[in-house]
Amino acid sequence: MKTTEAAELQDLALFKQVPLEQLSWMLEHATFLELMPGQTLFQKGEPAENMYVVLEGQIDVRLEESGLLKQVFTFHKGEITGVMPFSRLTHTKGVGQAVKPTLLLVLHKSNFPELERNNPDLLQVLVSLMADRVRDFTQMQQFNEKLLALGKLSAGLAHELNNPSAAIVRSSAELLRIHHNVPQKFKRVMMMHLTPEQVDQVVEFTFAKIQSCKLSTHTMLEKSRQEDELLEWMEDRQLEDPYPLADIFVETGLDLDDLNLVEKILDGKHLDEVLEWVANALTTERVINDIQVASKRIFDLVSAVKTYSHMDQAQDKQPVTLPKEIQSTLTMLGHKLKEKRIQVQETYAPDLPKVTVYAGELNQVWTNLLDNAIDAAPDQGTVEIKAWPEGKTVKVSITDNGTGIAPDIMGRIFDPFFTTKPMGKGSGLGLDIVRKIIQHHGAEIFVTSVPGQTTFTVQLPL
């Protein structure tokens, strides 16, 4: 190639500081490749053997995520893709494809040793570019890993919130129905002629039943038998609409003895009006109780989110109570635990001291370790959590009863991008993030594994 062509290469921003003779060397050892739109430069998993300089056009690189190819990088004129000097890339990670007429300068890696020996300025440019690319790619993957974790947590949280919110909607609708019926029922009650003693006895009976009311835990067959008994009793007394009353009374624990007591108080009169009033009172109490339980569940979930994220607190180190932090993480992962029916066993030493940590960061550690343990454990398996003081440290262990970690990969589990999970289930950065957070705290992490017992132990300094 002519020197003028090297000068044209020097016009690219990337090579402005590279001497012409070094660019001439690259041109002499390279080849050129032209691609039309849609043509593939490389496929995922192919040996990474070439460095590509885009002279004209555009190359898009897509990586597989959740079984789909997602565009991650775009290389335009003056940019480089493929393998570079000192890179440990052995096989391509994605698919490279031209999206417009493209001209590439192709340098095979067999030329890298000579490039390293004789072209220091060109080498420095390529090494700096590779370092920037590794940093950017790592940051992008860490961001994706956090998004994946956030997606899991938010999906679980949405599932957990769905049941209590639906219960509140359902119960409030029932309460509104009861409220709308109050004027008519009040009119019927007011037209009765009960003595003050009878009124007192009915009110005392009703509120006694409210206080002792427990929702029925009987089987469907037992409930059906009890409803038949109550219906027969009310039909014998020619009540207007005994069916909904029978259902309410069985559900709230009223039996024939209770109905006989009410009949005795009323001398057999006004049973329709009074039993409707009793049923309304019991139903209202049950509905309000349902709303309280559901509201408390939502409050507890929101509290768990606040504890987990520490979103209302400064991000500096602060003393935290480890059981509370771990339990908030378990709440966030509750949906996964229920799906696999995992039994969680928690053992915390009574003299466990607080530890001073970056709480939000440390909760990422518990999230990743517990999420991995849940994934590793079989259906109806167990995850055991222990925390205890030891010398000037506090240790936290998380153990699952899964198949274990094979000895030949034990040394790689903390490596970036290494994962044993299926494609789309993780990027291989979960334990790498754990390792970095642990290092940030001046702490340590250990792992032991045999079939049926894998334990990660975090040792935090006091």
Phi, psi and omega in degrees: 000148183281158179299324180300326178291326175294323178295323177295322177295325180291340177292340177290138184305325184296326188251016185299327183264007181266128179302151183299323183295328179286325176291324176298319178301315181297319179295323181293330184260357183258167172238172180242146181224129176252135178233143175264160180308131180094345179285145184266132176275317177205155177251157178299134176090354178286153175302133179272103188238349186230149168259134183242125173256122180281113179268326176211151174092209186203136175241126173259136177246126180243138178249152181278131179217122182055037177082359180240151177275125182240128180294127184242318183232149172230128181246124180251187180306130179088004179249161188237139172227175182092197182275148180228166180307139179070000177289144176265009179293123179251328179224148182292145183265346183210200182245127176254131185216140176283138179249354175207168178308124191229138175242127183238142167265126188244120178242119181286147185292345176296343178272352185298318180303316178292322177301317181294325182283319195246355186228070187297322182292316177297319179298317181299319178299314183291321179293318178298318179298317180296319179297318178298320183292318178299317180297313181296318182293320179296316179298320180295317180292323176295320177298316178297321179297318179294321177296320179297316178296318179297321178298317178297314182294318182292324177296316178295319180295318178300320179295318180293324181284336185298315184296308180294324179293321177295323178296321179295316178299314182295315183290322179294325176295319178294319179295321178296319178299315179298317181298320180294334180273352185299313183304314182295317181290326178297320179299316181295321180294318182294335181276355177281156178241082179258150176283158177304325180294319179296317178301314181299318182293320178296316180297316180298317179298314184297313183286335172294319178292324177297317181295324183264002187295130173226135180298142184297138175246016182287161176288166180300322180295318179293318178298318180298319180296317180294320178299319179299319180297314181292320178298317180299318179298313184287326178292324177300331181261008173058045174291150187293311185221078188282340188297309178295329178295317181300319181297315181295316183294318178295318182296328184257005170094012175281141181233188182298324179299321179294316180295321178296324178295316179298317180299321180293319179299321186268001184058032177078007182253154174058031180297320179304305185295316185289317179294327174296318179296317178298316180297318178298316180297316180294319180294317179299317179298317180295317181295315179298320178297318178299318179295320179296315181297315181294319179296320179295324178297317178295317178300317180296321179294316178296320177298321178296321178296317180296319178295317182297314187269341186051040186288344180257016183229162178295156183267010176282173176297143180208151178288134180228157175265111188301315179303320180296318180295316182293320180293327176294323177293319177299322177299317180296330180261012185303324181298317180294322179297319180291321181303317182264001181054047180281134176267124180258127178247121183245131177226113180241132179298137182296335182260025183293120180278163172289153176240146181263114189214171165277098193300315180299319179295314184296328177293335172295324177298310180299321180299310183294317181293317180290322178298316177296320180295319178296317178297322184284327183291147176285169173304136183063024179278192182229146170234123184249130180240130177228148175217133182204151176280146178211105183064232179262028180224166168239133180251140176232124179244142177233119187237135173240161181254038179280195185286345179095174180256127181298139182303327185287346178246359183304322183285354184249356190294337178266002180288143176300138174073002176272127180212146174258001181279156177298160179305132179091349181267348179179152182264357182084016181251355183303307181285334174294318176297317177304311182301317182292321178294320178299315178297321179300331180269000185066027183256184179223156176225138181232154178221136172231147183206130168224160178307126180092355180201107174240127184234125169257127181240123177258129180246111183257133178286147176270000000 
